[in-house]
Coordinates of C-alpha atoms and ligand atoms in Angstrom, one line a residue:
X1 CA -14.2 12.3 -15.7
X2 CA -10.8 10.8 -14.9
X3 CA -10.7 7.2 -16.2
X4 CA -8.7 6.0 -13.3
X5 CA -10.7 7.7 -10.6
X6 CA -7.5 9.3 -9.4
X7 CA -8.9 12.9 -9.5
X8 CA -12.3 12.1 -8.0
X9 CA -12.1 14.2 -4.9
X10 CA -14.5 13.7 -2.1
X11 CA -13.7 15.0 1.4
X12 CA -14.6 12.7 4.3
X13 CA -13.2 14.6 7.3
X14 CA -16.7 15.6 8.5
X15 CA -18.0 12.0 8.6
X16 CA -14.8 10.8 10.4
X17 CA -15.2 13.6 13.0
X18 CA -18.9 12.4 13.6
X19 CA -17.7 8.8 14.0
X20 CA -15.0 9.8 16.5
X21 CA -17.6 11.7 18.6
X22 CA -20.0 8.8 18.6
X23 CA -19.6 6.9 21.9
X24 CA -20.9 3.7 20.4
X25 CA -18.1 3.6 17.9
X26 CA -14.5 2.5 18.1
X27 CA -12.6 4.3 15.4
X28 CA -9.4 2.7 14.2
X29 CA -7.0 4.0 11.6
X30 CA -4.2 2.8 9.4
X31 CA -1.4 5.0 7.9
X32 CA 0.1 4.3 4.4
X33 CA 3.9 4.3 4.0
X34 CA 4.0 7.5 1.8
X35 CA 2.1 9.7 4.3
X36 CA 4.9 9.8 6.9
X37 CA 7.4 11.5 4.5
X38 CA 5.0 14.2 3.2
X39 CA 2.5 15.3 5.9
X40 CA 5.2 17.4 7.6
X41 CA 5.3 19.8 4.6
X42 CA 1.9 21.1 5.8
X43 CA 3.6 22.1 9.1
X44 CA 6.9 23.6 7.8
X45 CA 9.0 20.4 7.7
X46 CA 11.3 19.6 4.8
X47 CA 9.9 17.1 2.2
X48 CA 11.0 13.6 3.1
X49 CA 11.1 14.0 6.9
X50 CA 9.7 10.8 8.5
X51 CA 7.2 11.9 11.1
X52 CA 5.4 8.7 11.8
X53 CA 5.8 9.2 15.6
X54 CA 4.3 12.7 15.6
X55 CA 1.5 11.6 13.2
X56 CA 0.6 8.7 15.6
X57 CA 0.5 11.1 18.5
X58 CA -1.7 13.5 16.5
X59 CA -4.1 10.7 15.6
X60 CA -4.5 9.7 19.3
X61 CA -5.1 13.4 20.2
X62 CA -7.7 13.6 17.5
X63 CA -9.5 10.7 19.2
X64 CA -8.7 7.6 17.2
X65 CA -8.8 4.5 19.4
X66 CA -6.0 2.5 17.7
X67 CA -3.4 3.4 15.1
X68 CA -2.0 0.8 12.7
X69 CA 0.5 0.9 9.9
X70 CA -0.3 -0.2 6.4
X71 CA 3.3 -1.1 6.0
X72 CA 2.4 -4.3 8.0
X73 CA -0.1 -5.4 5.4
X74 CA 2.3 -4.3 2.6
X75 CA 4.5 -7.1 4.0
X76 CA 1.4 -9.4 3.8
X77 CA 0.8 -8.3 0.2
X78 CA 4.3 -9.3 -0.7
X79 CA 3.9 -12.7 0.9
X80 CA 0.8 -13.4 -1.2
X81 CA 2.0 -11.8 -4.4
X82 CA 5.4 -13.6 -4.4
X83 CA 3.5 -16.9 -3.9
X84 CA 1.3 -16.0 -6.8
X85 CA 4.3 -15.1 -9.0
X86 CA 6.1 -18.4 -8.2
X87 CA 3.0 -20.4 -8.9
X88 CA 2.5 -18.6 -12.3
X89 CA 6.1 -19.1 -13.3
X90 CA 5.9 -22.8 -12.4
X91 CA 2.7 -23.3 -14.3
X92 CA 4.5 -22.2 -17.5
X93 CA 1.8 -19.6 -18.3
X94 CA 4.4 -17.0 -19.0
X95 CA 3.2 -15.2 -22.2
X96 CA 2.3 -12.2 -20.2
X97 CA 3.7 -11.1 -16.9
X98 CA 2.0 -10.9 -13.5
X99 CA 1.0 -7.3 -12.9
X100 CA 0.9 -5.8 -9.4
X101 CA -2.6 -4.8 -8.1
X102 CA -2.0 -2.5 -5.2
X103 CA -2.7 0.7 -7.2
X104 CA -6.4 1.2 -7.8
X105 CA -5.7 3.8 -10.5
X106 CA -3.8 1.1 -12.5
X107 CA -6.5 -1.6 -11.8
X108 CA -9.2 0.8 -13.0
X109 CA -7.1 1.6 -16.1
X110 CA -6.8 -2.1 -17.0
X111 CA -10.5 -2.7 -16.4
X112 CA -11.4 0.2 -18.7
X113 CA -8.7 0.2 -21.4
X114 CA -7.3 -3.4 -21.4
X115 CA -9.8 -5.8 -20.0
X116 CA -8.0 -8.6 -21.9
X117 CA -5.1 -8.2 -19.4
X118 CA -7.3 -8.4 -16.3
X119 CA -6.5 -12.1 -15.9
X120 CA -2.8 -11.2 -15.5
X121 CA -3.4 -8.7 -12.7
X122 CA -2.6 -10.2 -9.3
X123 CA -5.6 -11.2 -7.2
X124 CA -4.0 -9.8 -4.1
X125 CA -5.9 -7.1 -2.3
X126 CA -4.0 -3.9 -1.9
X127 CA -2.3 -3.4 1.5
X128 CA -5.1 -1.0 2.5
X129 CA -7.8 -3.5 1.8
X130 CA -5.8 -6.3 3.4
X131 CA -5.6 -4.2 6.6
X132 CA -9.3 -3.5 6.3
X133 CA -10.0 -7.3 6.1
X134 CA -7.6 -8.1 9.0
X135 CA -9.1 -5.4 11.2
X136 CA -12.7 -6.5 10.5
X137 CA -11.7 -10.0 11.5
X138 CA -9.8 -8.8 14.6
X139 CA -12.5 -6.5 15.9
X140 CA -15.5 -8.7 14.9
X141 CA -15.5 -10.7 18.2
X142 CA -14.5 -7.7 20.3
X143 CA -17.5 -5.7 19.0
X144 CA -19.8 -8.5 19.9
X145 CA -18.4 -8.6 23.4
X146 CA -18.5 -4.8 24.2
X147 CA -21.5 -3.8 22.0
X148 CA -19.4 -1.2 20.1
X149 CA -19.1 -0.9 16.3
X150 CA -15.6 -0.6 14.9
X151 CA -15.2 2.0 12.2
X152 CA -12.1 1.5 10.0
X153 CA -10.4 4.6 8.6
X154 CA -7.4 4.7 6.2
X155 CA -5.0 7.7 5.7
X156 CA -3.7 7.4 2.2
X157 CA -1.6 9.6 -0.2
X158 CA -4.3 8.8 -2.8
X159 CA -7.7 10.0 -3.9
X160 CA -8.3 6.8 -6.0
X161 CA -8.2 4.8 -2.8
X162 CA -11.6 6.4 -1.8
X163 CA -13.1 4.7 -4.9
X164 CA -11.3 1.5 -4.2
X165 CA -12.7 1.3 -0.6
X166 CA -16.2 1.8 -2.0
X167 CA -16.0 -1.1 -4.5
X168 CA -18.5 -3.9 -4.1
X169 CA -15.7 -6.5 -4.0
X170 CA -14.4 -5.0 -0.7
X171 CA -17.7 -5.3 1.2
X172 CA -18.3 -7.8 3.9
X173 CA -22.0 -8.4 4.7
X174 CA -22.9 -5.2 2.9
X175 CA -20.4 -3.0 4.7
X176 CA -17.1 -1.8 3.3
X177 CA -14.0 -3.3 5.0
X178 CA -12.5 0.3 5.0
X179 CA -15.3 2.7 6.0
X180 CA -13.5 6.0 5.1
X181 CA -10.3 7.0 3.3
X182 CA -8.9 10.4 4.1
X183 CA -5.9 11.8 2.3
X184 CA -2.7 13.3 3.7
X185 CA -4.1 16.8 3.1
X186 CA -7.3 15.9 4.8
X187 CA -5.4 14.6 7.8
X188 CA -3.5 17.9 7.9
X189 CA -6.9 19.7 7.9
X190 CA -8.1 17.6 10.8
X191 CA -4.9 18.3 12.9
X192 CA -5.4 22.0 12.3
X193 CA -9.1 21.8 13.0
X194 CA -8.4 20.1 16.4
X195 CA -6.0 22.9 17.3
X196 CA -3.1 20.5 17.7
X197 CA 0.4 22.1 17.7
X198 CA 1.9 19.4 15.5
X199 CA 5.5 20.6 15.8
X200 CA 5.4 20.3 19.6
X201 CA 4.0 16.7 19.7
X202 CA 6.2 14.0 21.3
X203 CA 6.5 11.0 18.9
X204 CA 4.5 7.9 19.9
X205 CA 4.6 4.3 18.7
X206 CA 1.7 2.8 16.8
X207 CA -0.5 0.0 18.2
X208 CA 0.5 -3.7 18.0
X209 CA 0.1 -6.3 16.6
X210 CA -0.6 -4.7 13.2
X211 CA 2.2 -2.1 13.1
X212 CA 5.3 -4.1 13.0
X213 CA 6.8 -3.9 9.5
X214 CA 9.9 -4.6 7.5
X215 CA 11.9 -2.2 5.4
X216 CA 10.3 -4.0 2.4
X217 CA 6.8 -3.0 3.6
X218 CA 7.6 0.7 3.9
X219 CA 9.3 1.1 0.5
X220 CA 5.9 0.4 -1.1
X221 CA 5.5 4.2 -1.0
X222 CA 8.0 4.8 -3.8
X223 CA 8.1 3.6 -7.4
X224 CA 10.0 0.3 -7.6
X225 CA 9.3 -0.4 -3.9
X226 CA 6.8 -3.3 -4.5
X227 CA 9.2 -4.9 -7.0
X228 CA 12.2 -4.6 -4.6
X229 CA 10.2 -6.0 -1.8
X230 CA 9.0 -8.9 -3.9
X231 CA 12.6 -9.6 -5.1
X232 CA 13.8 -9.6 -1.5
X233 CA 11.1 -12.1 -0.7
X234 CA 11.9 -14.6 -3.5
X235 CA 15.7 -14.6 -3.3
X236 CA 17.2 -17.2 -1.1
X237 CA 20.2 -15.1 -0.1
X238 CA 19.0 -12.3 2.2
X239 CA 22.5 -11.2 3.3
X240 CA 23.3 -7.5 3.5
X241 CA 25.4 -7.9 0.3
X242 CA 22.6 -9.6 -1.6
X243 CA 20.1 -6.9 -0.6
X244 CA 22.5 -4.2 -1.7
X245 CA 22.8 -5.9 -5.1
X246 CA 19.0 -5.8 -5.4
X247 CA 19.0 -2.1 -4.5
X248 CA 21.4 -1.4 -7.4
X249 CA 19.7 -3.7 -9.8
X250 CA 17.9 -0.8 -11.5
X251 CA 14.4 -1.0 -9.8
X252 CA 15.0 2.3 -7.9
X253 CA 14.8 5.9 -9.3
X254 CA 12.2 8.2 -10.9
X255 CA 12.5 6.9 -14.5
X256 CA 9.1 6.1 -15.9
X257 CA 10.0 2.6 -17.2
X258 CA 12.8 0.6 -15.5
X259 CA 13.8 -3.0 -16.4
X260 CA 16.0 -5.5 -14.6
X261 CA 17.0 -9.1 -14.4
X262 CA 17.8 -10.7 -11.1
X263 CA 19.1 -14.2 -10.4
X264 CA 16.2 -16.6 -9.5
X265 CA 17.0 -20.2 -8.8
X266 CA 18.8 -21.6 -11.9
X267 CA 17.3 -18.9 -14.1
X268 CA 16.6 -15.1 -14.0
X269 CA 13.5 -13.1 -13.1
X270 CA 12.7 -10.5 -15.7
X271 CA 11.0 -7.5 -14.2
X272 CA 9.8 -4.1 -15.1
X273 CA 8.7 -1.1 -13.0
X274 CA 6.4 1.5 -14.5
X275 CA 5.0 4.7 -13.0
X276 CA 2.6 6.9 -14.9
X277 CA -0.2 5.5 -17.0
X278 CA 1.2 6.8 -20.3
X279 CA 4.4 4.7 -19.6
X280 CA 2.1 1.8 -18.7
X281 CA 0.4 2.1 -22.1
X282 CA 3.8 2.1 -23.9
X283 CA 4.9 -1.0 -22.0
X284 CA 1.6 -2.8 -22.8
X285 CA 2.0 -2.1 -26.5
X286 CA 5.5 -3.5 -26.4
X287 CA 4.3 -6.6 -24.5
X288 CA 1.5 -7.2 -27.0
X289 CA 3.8 -6.7 -30.0
X290 CA 6.2 -9.3 -28.5
X291 CA 9.0 -6.7 -28.3
X292 CA 9.6 -7.4 -24.6
X293 CA 9.0 -10.2 -22.1
X294 CA 8.8 -10.0 -18.3
X295 CA 7.8 -12.3 -15.5
X296 CA 6.6 -9.5 -13.1
X297 CA 5.6 -5.9 -13.7
X298 CA 4.9 -3.2 -11.1
X299 CA 2.7 -0.4 -12.2
X300 CA 1.8 2.7 -10.3
X301 CA -0.5 5.3 -11.8
X302 CA 1.3 8.3 -10.3
X303 CA 4.7 9.2 -11.8
X304 CA 7.1 8.5 -8.9
X305 CA 4.6 6.2 -7.1
X306 CA 2.5 6.9 -4.0
X307 CA 4.9 9.6 -2.6
X308 CA 3.5 11.7 -5.4
X309 CA -0.2 10.8 -5.0
X310 CA -2.9 13.3 -5.6
X311 CA -3.8 13.3 -1.9
X312 CA -0.3 14.5 -0.8
X313 CA 0.6 18.1 -0.4
X314 CA 1.4 19.8 -3.7
X315 CA 5.0 19.1 -4.7
X316 CA 7.7 19.7 -7.4
X317 CA 10.0 17.0 -8.7
X318 CA 12.8 17.8 -6.2
X319 CA 10.3 17.4 -3.3
X320 CA 9.2 14.0 -4.7
X321 CA 12.9 12.9 -4.8
X322 CA 13.3 14.0 -1.2
X323 CA 10.2 12.0 -0.2
X324 CA 11.6 9.0 -2.0
X325 CA 14.9 9.4 -0.1
X326 CA 12.9 9.7 3.1
X327 CA 11.2 6.4 2.4
X328 CA 14.5 4.6 1.7
X329 CA 16.0 6.1 4.8
X330 CA 13.3 4.4 6.9
X331 CA 14.1 1.1 5.2
X332 CA 17.8 1.7 5.8
X333 CA 17.3 1.9 9.5
X334 CA 14.9 -1.1 9.8
X335 CA 16.5 -4.3 11.3
X336 CA 13.9 -6.4 9.5
X337 CA 14.4 -6.0 5.8
X338 CA 12.2 -8.7 4.2
X339 CA 8.5 -9.4 4.5
X340 CA 9.0 -13.1 5.2
X341 CA 11.2 -12.2 8.2
X342 CA 8.4 -10.0 9.9
X343 CA 7.5 -12.0 13.0
X344 CA 4.0 -10.4 13.2
X345 CA 3.3 -11.6 9.7
X346 CA 4.4 -15.1 10.5
X347 CA 2.2 -15.0 13.7
X348 CA -0.8 -13.8 11.7
X349 CA -0.5 -16.7 9.3
X350 CA 0.1 -19.3 12.0
X351 CA -2.5 -18.2 14.5
X352 CA -5.2 -16.0 12.8
X353 CA -5.4 -16.5 9.1
X354 CA -4.5 -20.2 9.0
X355 CA -6.3 -21.7 6.0
X356 CA -8.3 -18.4 5.2
X357 CA -5.5 -16.6 3.2
X358 CA -7.4 -16.7 -0.1
X359 CA -10.7 -15.7 1.4
X360 CA -9.3 -12.8 3.4
X361 CA -6.4 -11.5 1.2
X362 CA -7.5 -12.0 -2.4
X363 CA -10.1 -10.4 -4.6
X364 CA -11.8 -11.3 -7.9
X365 CA -12.8 -8.2 -9.7
X366 CA -16.3 -8.4 -11.2
X367 CA -16.5 -7.9 -15.0
Ligands
SF4_401 FE1 -2.9 6.0 -5.5 FE2 -1.1 7.1 -7.1 FE3 -0.3 5.3 -5.2 FE4 -1.7 4.5 -7.4 S1 0.3 5.4 -7.4 S2 -2.1 3.9 -5.2 S3 -3.1 6.3 -7.7 S4 -1.2 7.4 -4.9

């Protein structure tokens, strides 16, 4: 059995079809950043081609009632994680870094292999689970009014996300916040089963309000993306020049362990980006031996990050590089670059979440 759950494969397309054909259900779906640059490979497109518009059109044809973008809640994750990081630094509790928590393969690895480090793993829910919580909240009152039940589906590059969605910590009143996770490959199967000619679809926009995202939200799909997004959030200077300097600070690229130092107030932020669990183990040993010291560490279980997840179409290294380029191209053309500049995120905090941020967006893993 895979210790991370990353190769536990359970297909859910049949259940999702049944929900879609149930007239008493409203089936809503979220799409992870990495899916848009890989799904096209199942339909003859080159790796890295951003097909979010066609994917949205296909999802509506399949019968989903609303289509949202997980990049929106990636922005939300960065808001919460950056706040947690600053609080930790200010507290002086800096012996070990804050570790990211958006990869369930990594969280499971820490639980199983290094429970002593669990207290350093961010309490932020992953973007998928944050979207699950936001949608449950949003549709709760609508369901009461129209007597329907909202079913929440997530399309992920990842098989470990299925196990994450099923964890007890992500249940509200006995029901998972995300009912089904289907992988990129399973979505390709559904498109083919529906007889949709994917290549001929006209691109469509996703549904508001939970689909407006910054470039920082979308780069979550590649290794180093969470770190770059967090740095963009905490630096005061958000000029084009400053963001370019962050881009070249060493957080990008396919190397298994990357290190960087970026100016932070009167000091520096020491960061590391790790992809692949073997590399994570190497870094943990160095941290525990006192050989290295960081403030913040991003860990993704899959080498290369989510663009290379086990639920994506099979790929070689050159394809993964193309997918990564595709993700950064999306970021490059976004006007909003930083999570804290996303007006939909600001609106959500001001008018929906208010003082419920901890309750809705954080998790405390049970021992
Ligand atoms: Fe899933 Fe891999 Fe991404 Fe982790 S890095 S969330 S295991 S696809």
